[in-house]
Amino acid sequence: KMKMISETLIFFWLLIIFYLILILNVWNFSFCYWLSGIQIGVVIAWTIIELKEGIK
């Protein structure tokens, strides 16, 4: 049960980070390339969590 809770927390943190990135993209376009790399990382991390849930 604790593992499930921690994975849910990770997912929500990734969601928060994603929205912060979107806000920063609006305010400072010089960060776009760097932030798009983070966005890809968020998607990959989310996919890994989803796959782990699927395996269970």
Tab-separated table of C-alpha atoms in Angstrom:
chain	number	residue	atom	x	y	z
A	1	LYS	CA	0.000	0.000	0.000
A	2	MET	CA	2.826	2.443	0.829
A	3	LYS	CA	4.401	1.828	-2.583
A	4	MET	CA	1.147	2.772	-4.317
A	5	ILE	CA	0.925	5.992	-2.256
A	6	SER	CA	4.521	6.985	-3.082
A	7	GLU	CA	3.941	6.379	-6.816
A	8	THR	CA	0.805	8.531	-6.655
A	9	LEU	CA	2.801	11.300	-4.940
A	10	ILE	CA	5.501	11.071	-7.627
A	11	PHE	CA	2.803	11.378	-10.297
A	12	PHE	CA	1.320	14.493	-8.668
A	13	TRP	CA	4.789	16.067	-8.276
A	14	LEU	CA	5.480	15.432	-11.967
A	15	LEU	CA	2.142	17.065	-12.787
A	16	ILE	CA	3.039	20.134	-10.668
A	17	ILE	CA	6.483	20.353	-12.310
A	18	PHE	CA	4.868	20.055	-15.759
A	19	TYR	CA	2.538	22.994	-15.068
A	20	LEU	CA	5.436	25.071	-13.682
A	21	ILE	CA	7.340	24.334	-16.906
A	22	LEU	CA	4.363	25.478	-18.991
A	23	ILE	CA	4.202	28.740	-16.992
A	24	LEU	CA	7.952	29.296	-17.419
A	25	ASN	CA	7.659	28.624	-21.167
A	26	VAL	CA	5.103	31.433	-21.388
A	27	TRP	CA	7.243	33.874	-19.383
A	28	ASN	CA	10.755	33.083	-20.628
A	29	PHE	CA	11.240	31.665	-24.116
A	30	SER	CA	15.015	31.327	-23.681
A	31	PHE	CA	14.321	28.286	-21.465
A	32	CYS	CA	12.261	26.519	-24.162
A	33	TYR	CA	14.890	24.007	-25.324
A	34	TRP	CA	16.001	23.129	-21.782
A	35	LEU	CA	12.405	22.789	-20.576
A	36	SER	CA	11.290	20.649	-23.524
A	37	GLY	CA	13.973	18.173	-22.403
A	38	ILE	CA	12.410	18.129	-18.915
A	39	GLN	CA	8.936	17.667	-20.446
A	40	ILE	CA	10.201	14.585	-22.306
A	41	GLY	CA	11.651	13.311	-19.010
A	42	VAL	CA	8.280	13.808	-17.290
A	43	VAL	CA	6.503	11.832	-20.024
A	44	ILE	CA	9.088	9.011	-19.781
A	45	ALA	CA	8.785	8.895	-15.969
A	46	TRP	CA	4.980	8.814	-16.198
A	47	THR	CA	5.194	5.989	-18.779
A	48	ILE	CA	7.487	3.978	-16.459
A	49	ILE	CA	5.010	4.375	-13.558
A	50	GLU	CA	2.127	3.306	-15.828
A	51	LEU	CA	4.091	0.256	-17.025
A	52	LYS	CA	4.908	-0.724	-13.430
A	53	GLU	CA	1.190	-0.554	-12.594
A	54	GLY	CA	0.417	-2.664	-15.680
A	55	ILE	CA	2.932	-5.371	-14.698
A	56	LYS	CA	1.262	-5.680	-11.266
